[in-house]
Amino acid sequence: MIRPEQVWLAVEPVDMRMGIDGLSLQIQQALGRSPCDGTAYAFRNRSGNRIKLLVWDGTGVWLCVRRLHQGRFTWPRSTDAVCTLSAAEWQWLIQGVDWRRLQAKPQDAWQV
C-alpha cells in the first residue's frame, strides 16, 4: 500500500479517463508543480465517489484508483487550485470520513 507523507488535492474535478500522462500534465499546467517531486497528487471525479492518486517514487510512477460504493469523498471547496493534506488527514479521506473534523476548533460564541 502506498502511504504518502504529503498529499496535494487538486480542488477541481477531472475526467477519470485521464491516465498518468494526462494527470501529470494537469499537475504541471493547472497546479504549477512538478509531478516528479516525490509528492502525491490526488484528483477526484465530478460526483466525488472516485479518486486517483499519482505518485512518483524515484524510479517510476504509481497511479492508484479508489472508489466508494456509498457516499462521497470529502473534498475542499476553495478558490485555490490545490490543497495539502497530512498523512493522517489522507487516511481519513480515503476511508470516506470528513478529514476536516480533525482540525475543528470550538466556536467562540458557543455557550451551555
JSON list of C-alpha atoms in Angstrom, two decimals:
[
{"chain": "A", "resi": 1, "resn": "MET", "atom": "CA", "xyz": [0.00, 0.00, 0.00]},
{"chain": "A", "resi": 2, "resn": "ILE", "atom": "CA", "xyz": [1.26, 3.46, -0.86]},
{"chain": "A", "resi": 3, "resn": "ARG", "atom": "CA", "xyz": [1.38, 5.70, 2.20]},
{"chain": "A", "resi": 4, "resn": "PRO", "atom": "CA", "xyz": [2.39, 9.20, 1.10]},
{"chain": "A", "resi": 5, "resn": "GLU", "atom": "CA", "xyz": [3.75, 11.64, 3.65]},
{"chain": "A", "resi": 6, "resn": "GLN", "atom": "CA", "xyz": [2.08, 14.61, 1.98]},
{"chain": "A", "resi": 7, "resn": "VAL", "atom": "CA", "xyz": [-0.81, 14.69, -0.46]},
{"chain": "A", "resi": 8, "resn": "TRP", "atom": "CA", "xyz": [-1.82, 17.59, -2.67]},
{"chain": "A", "resi": 9, "resn": "LEU", "atom": "CA", "xyz": [-5.51, 17.58, -3.64]},
{"chain": "A", "resi": 10, "resn": "ALA", "atom": "CA", "xyz": [-6.46, 19.12, -6.95]},
{"chain": "A", "resi": 11, "resn": "VAL", "atom": "CA", "xyz": [-9.62, 21.01, -5.99]},
{"chain": "A", "resi": 12, "resn": "GLU", "atom": "CA", "xyz": [-11.32, 20.97, -9.40]},
{"chain": "A", "resi": 13, "resn": "PRO", "atom": "CA", "xyz": [-12.73, 17.62, -10.61]},
{"chain": "A", "resi": 14, "resn": "VAL", "atom": "CA", "xyz": [-11.04, 15.89, -13.56]},
{"chain": "A", "resi": 15, "resn": "ASP", "atom": "CA", "xyz": [-12.06, 13.41, -16.24]},
{"chain": "A", "resi": 16, "resn": "MET", "atom": "CA", "xyz": [-11.34, 9.98, -14.73]},
{"chain": "A", "resi": 17, "resn": "ARG", "atom": "CA", "xyz": [-10.36, 8.66, -18.17]},
{"chain": "A", "resi": 18, "resn": "MET", "atom": "CA", "xyz": [-7.07, 10.56, -17.76]},
{"chain": "A", "resi": 19, "resn": "GLY", "atom": "CA", "xyz": [-4.02, 8.40, -17.20]},
{"chain": "A", "resi": 20, "resn": "ILE", "atom": "CA", "xyz": [-0.50, 9.11, -15.98]},
{"chain": "A", "resi": 21, "resn": "ASP", "atom": "CA", "xyz": [0.39, 11.49, -18.83]},
{"chain": "A", "resi": 22, "resn": "GLY", "atom": "CA", "xyz": [-2.85, 13.49, -18.69]},
{"chain": "A", "resi": 23, "resn": "LEU", "atom": "CA", "xyz": [-2.74, 13.86, -14.91]},
{"chain": "A", "resi": 24, "resn": "SER", "atom": "CA", "xyz": [0.97, 14.77, -15.00]},
{"chain": "A", "resi": 25, "resn": "LEU", "atom": "CA", "xyz": [0.16, 17.49, -17.50]},
{"chain": "A", "resi": 26, "resn": "GLN", "atom": "CA", "xyz": [-2.66, 18.69, -15.22]},
{"chain": "A", "resi": 27, "resn": "ILE", "atom": "CA", "xyz": [-0.18, 18.92, -12.32]},
{"chain": "A", "resi": 28, "resn": "GLN", "atom": "CA", "xyz": [2.24, 20.97, -14.42]},
{"chain": "A", "resi": 29, "resn": "GLN", "atom": "CA", "xyz": [-0.25, 23.31, -16.07]},
{"chain": "A", "resi": 30, "resn": "ALA", "atom": "CA", "xyz": [-3.10, 23.76, -13.59]},
{"chain": "A", "resi": 31, "resn": "LEU", "atom": "CA", "xyz": [-1.16, 23.38, -10.34]},
{"chain": "A", "resi": 32, "resn": "GLY", "atom": "CA", "xyz": [2.19, 24.78, -11.48]},
{"chain": "A", "resi": 33, "resn": "ARG", "atom": "CA", "xyz": [4.12, 21.93, -9.83]},
{"chain": "A", "resi": 34, "resn": "SER", "atom": "CA", "xyz": [6.34, 19.07, -10.97]},
{"chain": "A", "resi": 35, "resn": "PRO", "atom": "CA", "xyz": [4.71, 15.62, -10.96]},
{"chain": "A", "resi": 36, "resn": "CYS", "atom": "CA", "xyz": [8.15, 14.10, -10.20]},
{"chain": "A", "resi": 37, "resn": "ASP", "atom": "CA", "xyz": [8.81, 15.99, -6.94]},
{"chain": "A", "resi": 38, "resn": "GLY", "atom": "CA", "xyz": [8.03, 12.99, -4.71]},
{"chain": "A", "resi": 39, "resn": "THR", "atom": "CA", "xyz": [4.70, 14.39, -3.58]},
{"chain": "A", "resi": 40, "resn": "ALA", "atom": "CA", "xyz": [1.43, 12.52, -4.09]},
{"chain": "A", "resi": 41, "resn": "TYR", "atom": "CA", "xyz": [-1.31, 14.24, -6.10]},
{"chain": "A", "resi": 42, "resn": "ALA", "atom": "CA", "xyz": [-4.97, 13.29, -5.74]},
{"chain": "A", "resi": 43, "resn": "PHE", "atom": "CA", "xyz": [-7.76, 14.02, -8.20]},
{"chain": "A", "resi": 44, "resn": "ARG", "atom": "CA", "xyz": [-11.50, 13.38, -7.93]},
{"chain": "A", "resi": 45, "resn": "ASN", "atom": "CA", "xyz": [-14.33, 12.92, -10.36]},
{"chain": "A", "resi": 46, "resn": "ARG", "atom": "CA", "xyz": [-17.30, 15.26, -10.60]},
{"chain": "A", "resi": 47, "resn": "SER", "atom": "CA", "xyz": [-19.63, 13.11, -8.49]},
{"chain": "A", "resi": 48, "resn": "GLY", "atom": "CA", "xyz": [-16.99, 12.75, -5.75]},
{"chain": "A", "resi": 49, "resn": "ASN", "atom": "CA", "xyz": [-17.08, 8.97, -5.38]},
{"chain": "A", "resi": 50, "resn": "ARG", "atom": "CA", "xyz": [-13.76, 8.23, -7.16]},
{"chain": "A", "resi": 51, "resn": "ILE", "atom": "CA", "xyz": [-10.24, 9.47, -6.67]},
{"chain": "A", "resi": 52, "resn": "LYS", "atom": "CA", "xyz": [-6.96, 8.88, -8.48]},
{"chain": "A", "resi": 53, "resn": "LEU", "atom": "CA", "xyz": [-3.59, 9.25, -6.79]},
{"chain": "A", "resi": 54, "resn": "LEU", "atom": "CA", "xyz": [-0.42, 9.91, -8.78]},
{"chain": "A", "resi": 55, "resn": "VAL", "atom": "CA", "xyz": [2.92, 9.32, -7.03]},
{"chain": "A", "resi": 56, "resn": "TRP", "atom": "CA", "xyz": [6.48, 9.40, -8.41]},
{"chain": "A", "resi": 57, "resn": "ASP", "atom": "CA", "xyz": [8.69, 7.10, -6.30]},
{"chain": "A", "resi": 58, "resn": "GLY", "atom": "CA", "xyz": [12.06, 7.90, -7.90]},
{"chain": "A", "resi": 59, "resn": "THR", "atom": "CA", "xyz": [12.05, 5.06, -10.43]},
{"chain": "A", "resi": 60, "resn": "GLY", "atom": "CA", "xyz": [8.53, 5.21, -11.81]},
{"chain": "A", "resi": 61, "resn": "VAL", "atom": "CA", "xyz": [5.02, 6.48, -11.38]},
{"chain": "A", "resi": 62, "resn": "TRP", "atom": "CA", "xyz": [2.18, 4.90, -9.40]},
{"chain": "A", "resi": 63, "resn": "LEU", "atom": "CA", "xyz": [-1.40, 5.57, -10.46]},
{"chain": "A", "resi": 64, "resn": "CYS", "atom": "CA", "xyz": [-3.93, 4.30, -7.94]},
{"chain": "A", "resi": 65, "resn": "VAL", "atom": "CA", "xyz": [-7.73, 4.47, -8.07]},
{"chain": "A", "resi": 66, "resn": "ARG", "atom": "CA", "xyz": [-10.22, 4.28, -5.20]},
{"chain": "A", "resi": 67, "resn": "ARG", "atom": "CA", "xyz": [-14.00, 4.18, -5.48]},
{"chain": "A", "resi": 68, "resn": "LEU", "atom": "CA", "xyz": [-16.55, 4.44, -2.71]},
{"chain": "A", "resi": 69, "resn": "HIS", "atom": "CA", "xyz": [-19.61, 2.24, -3.20]},
{"chain": "A", "resi": 70, "resn": "GLN", "atom": "CA", "xyz": [-21.66, 4.55, -0.99]},
{"chain": "A", "resi": 71, "resn": "GLY", "atom": "CA", "xyz": [-21.17, 8.20, -0.14]},
{"chain": "A", "resi": 72, "resn": "ARG", "atom": "CA", "xyz": [-18.64, 10.72, -1.38]},
{"chain": "A", "resi": 73, "resn": "PHE", "atom": "CA", "xyz": [-15.11, 11.76, -0.55]},
{"chain": "A", "resi": 74, "resn": "THR", "atom": "CA", "xyz": [-14.88, 14.99, 1.46]},
{"chain": "A", "resi": 75, "resn": "TRP", "atom": "CA", "xyz": [-13.11, 17.45, -0.80]},
{"chain": "A", "resi": 76, "resn": "PRO", "atom": "CA", "xyz": [-12.14, 21.06, -0.10]},
{"chain": "A", "resi": 77, "resn": "ARG", "atom": "CA", "xyz": [-14.06, 23.93, -1.61]},
{"chain": "A", "resi": 78, "resn": "SER", "atom": "CA", "xyz": [-11.55, 26.64, -2.22]},
{"chain": "A", "resi": 79, "resn": "THR", "atom": "CA", "xyz": [-10.51, 29.36, -4.58]},
{"chain": "A", "resi": 80, "resn": "ASP", "atom": "CA", "xyz": [-7.05, 27.77, -4.61]},
{"chain": "A", "resi": 81, "resn": "ALA", "atom": "CA", "xyz": [-6.26, 25.14, -7.25]},
{"chain": "A", "resi": 82, "resn": "VAL", "atom": "CA", "xyz": [-4.69, 22.80, -4.71]},
{"chain": "A", "resi": 83, "resn": "CYS", "atom": "CA", "xyz": [-4.93, 21.87, -1.03]},
{"chain": "A", "resi": 84, "resn": "THR", "atom": "CA", "xyz": [-2.42, 19.87, 1.04]},
{"chain": "A", "resi": 85, "resn": "LEU", "atom": "CA", "xyz": [-3.20, 17.07, 3.49]},
{"chain": "A", "resi": 86, "resn": "SER", "atom": "CA", "xyz": [-1.10, 15.37, 6.15]},
{"chain": "A", "resi": 87, "resn": "ALA", "atom": "CA", "xyz": [-0.73, 11.58, 6.22]},
{"chain": "A", "resi": 88, "resn": "ALA", "atom": "CA", "xyz": [-3.39, 11.33, 8.96]},
{"chain": "A", "resi": 89, "resn": "GLU", "atom": "CA", "xyz": [-5.86, 13.51, 7.06]},
{"chain": "A", "resi": 90, "resn": "TRP", "atom": "CA", "xyz": [-5.25, 11.43, 3.91]},
{"chain": "A", "resi": 91, "resn": "GLN", "atom": "CA", "xyz": [-6.06, 8.21, 5.78]},
{"chain": "A", "resi": 92, "resn": "TRP", "atom": "CA", "xyz": [-9.37, 9.69, 6.96]},
{"chain": "A", "resi": 93, "resn": "LEU", "atom": "CA", "xyz": [-10.21, 10.97, 3.47]},
{"chain": "A", "resi": 94, "resn": "ILE", "atom": "CA", "xyz": [-9.70, 7.61, 1.74]},
{"chain": "A", "resi": 95, "resn": "GLN", "atom": "CA", "xyz": [-11.95, 5.96, 4.33]},
{"chain": "A", "resi": 96, "resn": "GLY", "atom": "CA", "xyz": [-14.75, 8.34, 3.34]},
{"chain": "A", "resi": 97, "resn": "VAL", "atom": "CA", "xyz": [-14.64, 10.25, 6.64]},
{"chain": "A", "resi": 98, "resn": "ASP", "atom": "CA", "xyz": [-14.68, 14.05, 6.90]},
{"chain": "A", "resi": 99, "resn": "TRP", "atom": "CA", "xyz": [-10.97, 14.74, 7.49]},
{"chain": "A", "resi": 100, "resn": "ARG", "atom": "CA", "xyz": [-11.69, 18.42, 8.19]},
{"chain": "A", "resi": 101, "resn": "ARG", "atom": "CA", "xyz": [-13.13, 17.42, 11.57]},
{"chain": "A", "resi": 102, "resn": "LEU", "atom": "CA", "xyz": [-9.61, 16.56, 12.80]},
{"chain": "A", "resi": 103, "resn": "GLN", "atom": "CA", "xyz": [-8.81, 20.27, 12.91]},
{"chain": "A", "resi": 104, "resn": "ALA", "atom": "CA", "xyz": [-12.23, 21.51, 14.06]},
{"chain": "A", "resi": 105, "resn": "LYS", "atom": "CA", "xyz": [-11.98, 24.30, 16.59]},
{"chain": "A", "resi": 106, "resn": "PRO", "atom": "CA", "xyz": [-14.78, 25.18, 19.01]},
{"chain": "A", "resi": 107, "resn": "GLN", "atom": "CA", "xyz": [-16.84, 28.22, 18.12]},
{"chain": "A", "resi": 108, "resn": "ASP", "atom": "CA", "xyz": [-16.04, 31.31, 20.19]},
{"chain": "A", "resi": 109, "resn": "ALA", "atom": "CA", "xyz": [-19.71, 32.12, 20.72]},
{"chain": "A", "resi": 110, "resn": "TRP", "atom": "CA", "xyz": [-20.69, 28.62, 21.95]},
{"chain": "A", "resi": 111, "resn": "GLN", "atom": "CA", "xyz": [-22.41, 28.58, 25.32]},
{"chain": "A", "resi": 112, "resn": "VAL", "atom": "CA", "xyz": [-24.01, 25.96, 27.54]}
]
